[in-house]
PDB file of C-alpha atoms and ligand atoms in Angstrom:
ATOM      1  CA  MET A   1     133.359-141.484 -73.319  1.00  0.00           C
ATOM      2  CA  HIS A   2     131.131-142.900 -70.573  1.00  0.00           C
ATOM      3  CA  PHE A   3     129.475-146.101 -69.713  1.00  0.00           C
ATOM      4  CA  ASP A   4     126.942-146.733 -67.536  1.00  0.00           C
ATOM      5  CA  ILE A   5     126.008-150.094 -66.775  1.00  0.00           C
ATOM      6  CA  ILE A   6     123.127-151.710 -64.858  1.00  0.00           C
ATOM      7  CA  SER A   7     123.425-155.069 -63.529  1.00  0.00           C
ATOM      8  CA  CYS A   8     122.185-157.202 -60.960  1.00  0.00           C
ATOM      9  CA  GLN A   9     125.600-158.870 -60.523  1.00  0.00           C
ATOM     10  CA  PRO A  10     127.697-155.739 -60.435  1.00  0.00           C
ATOM     11  CA  GLY A  11     130.496-157.986 -58.964  1.00  0.00           C
ATOM     12  CA  LEU A  12     130.816-159.483 -62.058  1.00  0.00           C
ATOM     13  CA  LEU A  13     132.151-156.243 -63.484  1.00  0.00           C
ATOM     14  CA  GLU A  14     134.660-155.309 -61.175  1.00  0.00           C
ATOM     15  CA  SER A  15     137.874-157.219 -62.418  1.00  0.00           C
ATOM     16  CA  PRO A  16     137.608-156.679 -66.301  1.00  0.00           C
ATOM     17  CA  PHE A  17     138.152-152.853 -65.913  1.00  0.00           C
ATOM     18  CA  GLU A  18     141.202-153.070 -63.403  1.00  0.00           C
ATOM     19  CA  HIS A  19     143.608-154.557 -65.725  1.00  0.00           C
ATOM     20  CA  SER A  20     146.103-153.503 -68.287  1.00  0.00           C
ATOM     21  CA  ILE A  21     144.553-151.666 -71.343  1.00  0.00           C
ATOM     22  CA  MET A  22     141.150-150.687 -69.867  1.00  0.00           C
ATOM     23  CA  LYS A  23     143.176-149.589 -66.268  1.00  0.00           C
ATOM     24  CA  ARG A  24     144.900-147.415 -68.013  1.00  0.00           C
ATOM     25  CA  ALA A  25     142.512-145.766 -70.237  1.00  0.00           C
ATOM     26  CA  ILE A  26     140.278-145.130 -67.282  1.00  0.00           C
ATOM     27  CA  LYS A  27     143.284-143.624 -65.010  1.00  0.00           C
ATOM     28  CA  LYS A  28     144.106-141.441 -68.363  1.00  0.00           C
ATOM     29  CA  GLU A  29     140.491-140.529 -67.904  1.00  0.00           C
ATOM     30  CA  LEU A  30     139.899-141.333 -71.675  1.00  0.00           C
ATOM     31  CA  VAL A  31     136.947-143.404 -70.260  1.00  0.00           C
ATOM     32  CA  SER A  32     134.949-143.756 -67.228  1.00  0.00           C
ATOM     33  CA  ILE A  33     132.705-146.535 -66.298  1.00  0.00           C
ATOM     34  CA  ASP A  34     130.222-146.398 -63.578  1.00  0.00           C
ATOM     35  CA  VAL A  35     128.243-149.858 -62.523  1.00  0.00           C
ATOM     36  CA  HIS A  36     124.863-149.534 -61.087  1.00  0.00           C
ATOM     37  CA  ASP A  37     123.667-152.192 -58.759  1.00  0.00           C
ATOM     38  CA  LEU A  38     119.933-153.216 -59.846  1.00  0.00           C
ATOM     39  CA  ARG A  39     119.077-154.349 -56.472  1.00  0.00           C
ATOM     40  CA  ALA A  40     118.838-151.025 -55.158  1.00  0.00           C
ATOM     41  CA  TYR A  41     115.419-150.706 -57.081  1.00  0.00           C
ATOM     42  CA  GLY A  42     114.397-154.039 -56.320  1.00  0.00           C
ATOM     43  CA  LYS A  43     110.654-154.290 -54.937  1.00  0.00           C
ATOM     44  CA  GLY A  44     109.665-154.533 -51.371  1.00  0.00           C
ATOM     45  CA  LYS A  45     111.582-156.035 -48.331  1.00  0.00           C
ATOM     46  CA  HIS A  46     113.580-158.442 -50.424  1.00  0.00           C
ATOM     47  CA  ARG A  47     114.548-156.207 -52.912  1.00  0.00           C
ATOM     48  CA  GLN A  48     112.702-158.567 -55.587  1.00  0.00           C
ATOM     49  CA  LEU A  49     114.152-158.125 -59.149  1.00  0.00           C
ATOM     50  CA  ASP A  50     112.510-161.045 -61.311  1.00  0.00           C
ATOM     51  CA  ASP A  51     109.044-162.978 -61.281  1.00  0.00           C
ATOM     52  CA  TYR A  52     107.492-165.628 -63.140  1.00  0.00           C
ATOM     53  CA  GLN A  53     106.538-165.282 -66.745  1.00  0.00           C
ATOM     54  CA  TYR A  54     103.018-164.698 -67.803  1.00  0.00           C
ATOM     55  CA  GLY A  55     101.483-167.363 -69.586  1.00  0.00           C
ATOM     56  CA  GLY A  56     103.678-169.910 -67.817  1.00  0.00           C
ATOM     57  CA  GLY A  57     106.835-171.522 -68.774  1.00  0.00           C
ATOM     58  CA  SER A  58     110.369-172.111 -67.052  1.00  0.00           C
ATOM     59  CA  GLY A  59     112.738-169.273 -65.935  1.00  0.00           C
ATOM     60  CA  MET A  60     112.143-166.060 -64.206  1.00  0.00           C
ATOM     61  CA  VAL A  61     112.041-162.596 -66.119  1.00  0.00           C
ATOM     62  CA  MET A  62     113.690-159.355 -64.655  1.00  0.00           C
ATOM     63  CA  MET A  63     110.351-157.053 -63.727  1.00  0.00           C
ATOM     64  CA  VAL A  64     109.727-153.848 -65.389  1.00  0.00           C
ATOM     65  CA  GLU A  65     109.524-151.566 -62.283  1.00  0.00           C
ATOM     66  CA  PRO A  66     113.285-151.999 -60.925  1.00  0.00           C
ATOM     67  CA  LEU A  67     114.474-151.631 -64.247  1.00  0.00           C
ATOM     68  CA  SER A  68     112.540-148.995 -65.263  1.00  0.00           C
ATOM     69  CA  GLY A  69     113.285-146.924 -61.920  1.00  0.00           C
ATOM     70  CA  CYS A  70     116.633-147.494 -62.612  1.00  0.00           C
ATOM     71  CA  ILE A  71     116.905-146.217 -66.145  1.00  0.00           C
ATOM     72  CA  GLU A  72     114.859-143.265 -65.213  1.00  0.00           C
ATOM     73  CA  ASP A  73     117.478-142.120 -62.629  1.00  0.00           C
ATOM     74  CA  LEU A  74     120.122-142.285 -64.855  1.00  0.00           C
ATOM     75  CA  LYS A  75     118.362-140.529 -68.082  1.00  0.00           C
ATOM     76  CA  SER A  76     117.378-137.723 -65.560  1.00  0.00           C
ATOM     77  CA  ASN A  77     121.248-137.168 -65.317  1.00  0.00           C
ATOM     78  CA  ARG A  78     122.541-137.665 -68.911  1.00  0.00           C
ATOM     79  CA  THR A  79     121.620-137.980 -72.264  1.00  0.00           C
ATOM     80  CA  TYR A  80     122.343-141.500 -73.798  1.00  0.00           C
ATOM     81  CA  ASP A  81     123.584-142.128 -77.162  1.00  0.00           C
ATOM     82  CA  GLU A  82     122.102-145.545 -77.049  1.00  0.00           C
ATOM     83  CA  ILE A  83     120.746-147.682 -74.430  1.00  0.00           C
ATOM     84  CA  ILE A  84     121.891-151.064 -75.148  1.00  0.00           C
ATOM     85  CA  TYR A  85     120.711-154.370 -74.289  1.00  0.00           C
ATOM     86  CA  LEU A  86     123.105-157.258 -74.063  1.00  0.00           C
ATOM     87  CA  THR A  87     120.663-160.519 -74.984  1.00  0.00           C
ATOM     88  CA  PRO A  88     121.666-163.628 -77.654  1.00  0.00           C
ATOM     89  CA  ASP A  89     118.958-162.163 -79.634  1.00  0.00           C
ATOM     90  CA  GLY A  90     120.546-158.736 -80.411  1.00  0.00           C
ATOM     91  CA  ARG A  91     122.544-157.819 -83.664  1.00  0.00           C
ATOM     92  CA  PRO A  92     125.620-159.758 -83.619  1.00  0.00           C
ATOM     93  CA  LEU A  93     128.608-157.437 -82.614  1.00  0.00           C
ATOM     94  CA  ASN A  94     131.587-157.068 -84.835  1.00  0.00           C
ATOM     95  CA  GLN A  95     134.360-154.629 -85.532  1.00  0.00           C
ATOM     96  CA  SER A  96     132.411-152.623 -87.637  1.00  0.00           C
ATOM     97  CA  LEU A  97     129.529-152.094 -84.733  1.00  0.00           C
ATOM     98  CA  VAL A  98     132.465-151.643 -82.210  1.00  0.00           C
ATOM     99  CA  ASN A  99     133.834-148.997 -84.728  1.00  0.00           C
ATOM    100  CA  GLN A 100     130.408-146.931 -84.696  1.00  0.00           C
ATOM    101  CA  LEU A 101     129.793-147.273 -81.382  1.00  0.00           C
ATOM    102  CA  SER A 102     133.412-146.032 -80.366  1.00  0.00           C
ATOM    103  CA  LEU A 103     132.311-142.422 -82.098  1.00  0.00           C
ATOM    104  CA  LYS A 104     129.657-142.302 -79.205  1.00  0.00           C
ATOM    105  CA  LYS A 105     129.828-140.273 -75.854  1.00  0.00           C
ATOM    106  CA  ASN A 106     127.361-141.671 -73.586  1.00  0.00           C
ATOM    107  CA  LEU A 107     126.243-145.304 -73.506  1.00  0.00           C
ATOM    108  CA  LEU A 108     123.931-147.093 -70.958  1.00  0.00           C
ATOM    109  CA  LEU A 109     124.378-150.840 -71.086  1.00  0.00           C
ATOM    110  CA  ILE A 110     121.795-153.327 -69.738  1.00  0.00           C
ATOM    111  CA  ALA A 111     123.078-156.689 -68.439  1.00  0.00           C
ATOM    112  CA  GLY A 112     120.171-159.323 -68.378  1.00  0.00           C
ATOM    113  CA  HIS A 113     119.575-162.061 -66.288  1.00  0.00           C
ATOM    114  CA  TYR A 114     117.259-165.165 -65.785  1.00  0.00           C
ATOM    115  CA  LYS A 115     114.998-165.714 -68.891  1.00  0.00           C
ATOM    116  CA  GLY A 116     115.406-162.153 -70.167  1.00  0.00           C
ATOM    117  CA  ILE A 117     113.869-158.637 -69.048  1.00  0.00           C
ATOM    118  CA  ASP A 118     110.377-157.881 -69.433  1.00  0.00           C
ATOM    119  CA  GLU A 119     109.776-156.809 -73.036  1.00  0.00           C
ATOM    120  CA  ARG A 120     108.075-153.472 -71.955  1.00  0.00           C
ATOM    121  CA  ILE A 121     111.698-152.328 -70.989  1.00  0.00           C
ATOM    122  CA  ARG A 122     112.912-153.170 -74.489  1.00  0.00           C
ATOM    123  CA  GLU A 123     109.864-151.465 -76.470  1.00  0.00           C
ATOM    124  CA  GLN A 124     110.375-148.442 -74.015  1.00  0.00           C
ATOM    125  CA  TYR A 125     113.766-147.749 -73.448  1.00  0.00           C
ATOM    126  CA  ILE A 126     116.218-150.118 -75.872  1.00  0.00           C
ATOM    127  CA  THR A 127     117.695-148.404 -78.704  1.00  0.00           C
ATOM    128  CA  MET A 128     119.998-151.325 -79.626  1.00  0.00           C
ATOM    129  CA  ASP A 129     120.122-155.206 -78.866  1.00  0.00           C
ATOM    130  CA  ILE A 130     123.704-156.725 -78.776  1.00  0.00           C
ATOM    131  CA  SER A 131     124.617-160.090 -78.986  1.00  0.00           C
ATOM    132  CA  ILE A 132     128.305-161.119 -78.910  1.00  0.00           C
ATOM    133  CA  GLY A 133     127.708-164.457 -80.208  1.00  0.00           C
ATOM    134  CA  ASP A 134     125.341-167.595 -81.077  1.00  0.00           C
ATOM    135  CA  TYR A 135     125.566-168.833 -77.603  1.00  0.00           C
ATOM    136  CA  VAL A 136     123.671-168.325 -73.935  1.00  0.00           C
ATOM    137  CA  LEU A 137     125.856-167.071 -71.107  1.00  0.00           C
ATOM    138  CA  SER A 138     124.336-166.914 -67.657  1.00  0.00           C
ATOM    139  CA  GLY A 139     123.874-163.233 -67.759  1.00  0.00           C
ATOM    140  CA  GLY A 140     124.721-159.919 -69.757  1.00  0.00           C
ATOM    141  CA  GLU A 141     127.830-158.777 -67.593  1.00  0.00           C
ATOM    142  CA  LEU A 142     130.527-160.642 -69.242  1.00  0.00           C
ATOM    143  CA  PRO A 143     128.982-159.273 -73.043  1.00  0.00           C
ATOM    144  CA  ALA A 144     128.971-155.750 -71.289  1.00  0.00           C
ATOM    145  CA  ALA A 145     132.414-156.125 -70.461  1.00  0.00           C
ATOM    146  CA  VAL A 146     133.279-157.279 -74.128  1.00  0.00           C
ATOM    147  CA  LEU A 147     131.584-154.360 -75.589  1.00  0.00           C
ATOM    148  CA  VAL A 148     133.328-151.852 -73.395  1.00  0.00           C
ATOM    149  CA  ASP A 149     136.924-153.440 -73.810  1.00  0.00           C
ATOM    150  CA  GLY A 150     136.353-153.518 -77.440  1.00  0.00           C
ATOM    151  CA  ILE A 151     135.252-150.117 -77.540  1.00  0.00           C
ATOM    152  CA  THR A 152     137.840-148.689 -75.125  1.00  0.00           C
ATOM    153  CA  ARG A 153     140.995-150.054 -77.019  1.00  0.00           C
ATOM    154  CA  ILE A 154     140.231-147.983 -80.082  1.00  0.00           C
ATOM    155  CA  LEU A 155     139.601-144.725 -78.482  1.00  0.00           C
ATOM    156  CA  PRO A 156     142.224-142.302 -79.532  1.00  0.00           C
ATOM    157  CA  GLY A 157     145.281-142.223 -76.825  1.00  0.00           C
ATOM    158  CA  VAL A 158     144.606-145.613 -75.372  1.00  0.00           C
ATOM    159  CA  LEU A 159     146.827-147.711 -76.907  1.00  0.00           C
ATOM    160  CA  ASN A 160     150.389-146.311 -77.042  1.00  0.00           C
ATOM    161  CA  ASP A 161     151.074-147.357 -80.657  1.00  0.00           C
ATOM    162  CA  ALA A 162     148.424-145.306 -82.634  1.00  0.00           C
ATOM    163  CA  THR A 163     148.533-147.847 -85.771  1.00  0.00           C
ATOM    164  CA  SER A 164     148.213-150.919 -83.268  1.00  0.00           C
ATOM    165  CA  ALA A 165     144.306-150.784 -83.311  1.00  0.00           C
ATOM    166  CA  LEU A 166     143.986-150.121 -87.164  1.00  0.00           C
ATOM    167  CA  SER A 167     145.967-153.037 -87.642  1.00  0.00           C
ATOM    168  CA  ASP A 168     143.882-155.738 -85.610  1.00  0.00           C
ATOM    169  CA  SER A 169     142.226-158.371 -87.202  1.00  0.00           C
ATOM    170  CA  PHE A 170     138.830-157.437 -88.819  1.00  0.00           C
ATOM    171  CA  GLN A 171     139.867-153.759 -89.078  1.00  0.00           C
ATOM    172  CA  ASP A 172     139.839-154.255 -92.698  1.00  0.00           C
ATOM    173  CA  ASN A 173     137.711-157.376 -93.003  1.00  0.00           C
ATOM    174  CA  LEU A 174     140.892-159.416 -92.797  1.00  0.00           C
ATOM    175  CA  LEU A 175     142.238-161.622 -90.009  1.00  0.00           C
ATOM    176  CA  SER A 176     146.232-160.457 -88.776  1.00  0.00           C
ATOM    177  CA  PRO A 177     148.922-161.881 -90.336  1.00  0.00           C
ATOM    178  CA  PRO A 178     151.393-164.259 -88.139  1.00  0.00           C
ATOM    179  CA  VAL A 179     153.683-162.222 -85.899  1.00  0.00           C
ATOM    180  CA  TYR A 180     157.090-163.332 -84.902  1.00  0.00           C
ATOM    181  CA  THR A 181     159.599-162.077 -82.278  1.00  0.00           C
ATOM    182  CA  ARG A 182     163.128-162.633 -80.875  1.00  0.00           C
ATOM    183  CA  PRO A 183     164.783-165.046 -81.072  1.00  0.00           C
ATOM    184  CA  ALA A 184     165.205-165.524 -84.935  1.00  0.00           C
ATOM    185  CA  GLU A 185     165.520-169.158 -84.326  1.00  0.00           C
ATOM    186  CA  PHE A 186     164.656-171.547 -81.875  1.00  0.00           C
ATOM    187  CA  LYS A 187     164.706-175.347 -81.804  1.00  0.00           C
ATOM    188  CA  GLY A 188     165.880-175.112 -85.607  1.00  0.00           C
ATOM    189  CA  TRP A 189     162.130-173.016 -86.032  1.00  0.00           C
ATOM    190  CA  LYS A 190     162.957-169.987 -88.240  1.00  0.00           C
ATOM    191  CA  VAL A 191     161.180-166.862 -88.095  1.00  0.00           C
ATOM    192  CA  PRO A 192     160.421-166.003 -92.179  1.00  0.00           C
ATOM    193  CA  GLU A 193     163.182-164.743 -93.867  1.00  0.00           C
ATOM    194  CA  ILE A 194     161.472-161.639 -95.310  1.00  0.00           C
ATOM    195  CA  LEU A 195     160.737-160.258 -91.888  1.00  0.00           C
ATOM    196  CA  LEU A 196     164.432-160.038 -91.106  1.00  0.00           C
ATOM    197  CA  SER A 197     165.309-158.398 -94.595  1.00  0.00           C
ATOM    198  CA  GLY A 198     164.652-154.723 -93.438  1.00  0.00           C
ATOM    199  CA  ASN A 199     162.850-154.273 -96.818  1.00  0.00           C
ATOM    200  CA  ASP A 200     159.560-152.535 -95.628  1.00  0.00           C
ATOM    201  CA  ARG A 201     157.575-153.003 -98.968  1.00  0.00           C
ATOM    202  CA  ALA A 202     158.449-156.442 -99.584  1.00  0.00           C
ATOM    203  CA  ILE A 203     157.195-156.946 -95.722  1.00  0.00           C
ATOM    204  CA  ALA A 204     154.137-155.089 -96.024  1.00  0.00           C
ATOM    205  CA  LYS A 205     153.284-157.004 -99.063  1.00  0.00           C
ATOM    206  CA  TRP A 206     154.087-160.201 -97.520  1.00  0.00           C
ATOM    207  CA  ARG A 207     151.504-159.365 -94.509  1.00  0.00           C
ATOM    208  CA  GLN A 208     148.997-158.266 -96.659  1.00  0.00           C
ATOM    209  CA  GLU A 209     149.250-161.615 -98.486  1.00  0.00           C
ATOM    210  CA  GLN A 210     149.134-163.660 -95.330  1.00  0.00           C
ATOM    211  CA  ALA A 211     146.091-161.727 -94.126  1.00  0.00           C
ATOM    212  CA  LEU A 212     144.405-162.799 -97.277  1.00  0.00           C
ATOM    213  CA  SER A 213     145.322-166.128 -97.388  1.00  0.00           C
ATOM    214  CA  ARG A 214     144.470-166.771 -93.502  1.00  0.00           C
ATOM    215  CA  THR A 215     141.415-165.096 -94.144  1.00  0.00           C
ATOM    216  CA  GLN A 216     140.328-167.368 -97.192  1.00  0.00           C
ATOM    217  CA  GLU A 217     141.593-170.588 -95.124  1.00  0.00           C
ATOM    218  CA  ARG A 218     139.842-169.879 -92.039  1.00  0.00           C
ATOM    219  CA  ARG A 219     136.999-167.079 -92.266  1.00  0.00           C
ATOM    220  CA  PRO A 220     136.267-166.992 -96.009  1.00  0.00           C
ATOM    221  CA  ASP A 221     132.536-165.763 -94.764  1.00  0.00           C
ATOM    222  CA  LEU A 222     134.391-162.405 -94.186  1.00  0.00           C
ATOM    223  CA  LEU A 223     135.411-161.890 -97.947  1.00  0.00           C
ATOM    224  CA  ASP A 224     131.770-162.191 -98.743  1.00  0.00           C
ATOM    225  CA  HIS A 225     130.831-159.085 -96.611  1.00  0.00           C
ATOM    226  CA  MET A 226     133.887-156.700 -97.574  1.00  0.00           C
ATOM    227  CA  ASP A 227     131.395-153.379 -96.672  1.00  0.00           C
ATOM    228  CA  SER A 228     129.610-154.826 -93.235  1.00  0.00           C
TER     229      SER A 228
HETATM  230  N1  ADE B 301     123.496-162.791 -72.593  1.00  0.00           N
HETATM  231  C1  ADE B 301     123.503-164.302 -72.289  1.00  0.00           C
HETATM  232  N2  ADE B 301     123.809-164.391 -73.324  1.00  0.00           N
HETATM  233  C2  ADE B 301     124.415-163.240 -74.313  1.00  0.00           C
HETATM  234  C3  ADE B 301     125.236-163.371 -75.421  1.00  0.00           C
HETATM  235  N3  ADE B 301     125.608-164.381 -76.208  1.00  0.00           N
HETATM  236  N4  ADE B 301     125.307-162.058 -76.087  1.00  0.00           N
HETATM  237  C4  ADE B 301     124.867-161.193 -75.004  1.00  0.00           C
HETATM  238  N5  ADE B 301     124.118-161.058 -73.996  1.00  0.00           N
HETATM  239  C5  ADE B 301     123.875-162.335 -73.545  1.00  0.00           C
END
């Protein structure tokens, strides 16, 4: 799977892909990521990327020409399944959307800054708007990294333990049950007896019950939307 990311702060996207699971997935060539510096498409001597809003109002807007130039160049090299703009007014990201996007081949992500991007870019090129939550960040780079990470970790071959991604929280609209590792007792704090029993069926049942009660307690909203 391939990601292109357009950004005017490409440095923000260096570290997230250089560690752990992302690093391994890139090394194994299960995923490739190219970050494109929008500044190269900036206007004039100062490589301008943003300008004042028509109609007045505070905050700068990312201009249409640099973004259009960069998107057109990328589109001439590759066909994209989706062109995604990361924005607080987008569709809320959840596991179901991550799963759907993990089936695609080529995604183009656009990280916005300032007050947002000129609406004409959204109308002409963007096929999907995604928000990573109801709060505003300084730019779309961290949301883009969140999306790439969420997708990459569930691609076949990325995690060593094939069942691990499937048992993540949210995969079945349930939070994960509690987990423990050695020692079985620390300062008198004991691991639940059942997990030491060796009885796989009883353990699976316990985990299911724990997942359900945790979800009821902490995120009852997930149980109302079992199909989303
Ligand atoms: N850009 C700024 N805030 C964002 C958010 N919450 N989700 C996606 N993109 C963003």
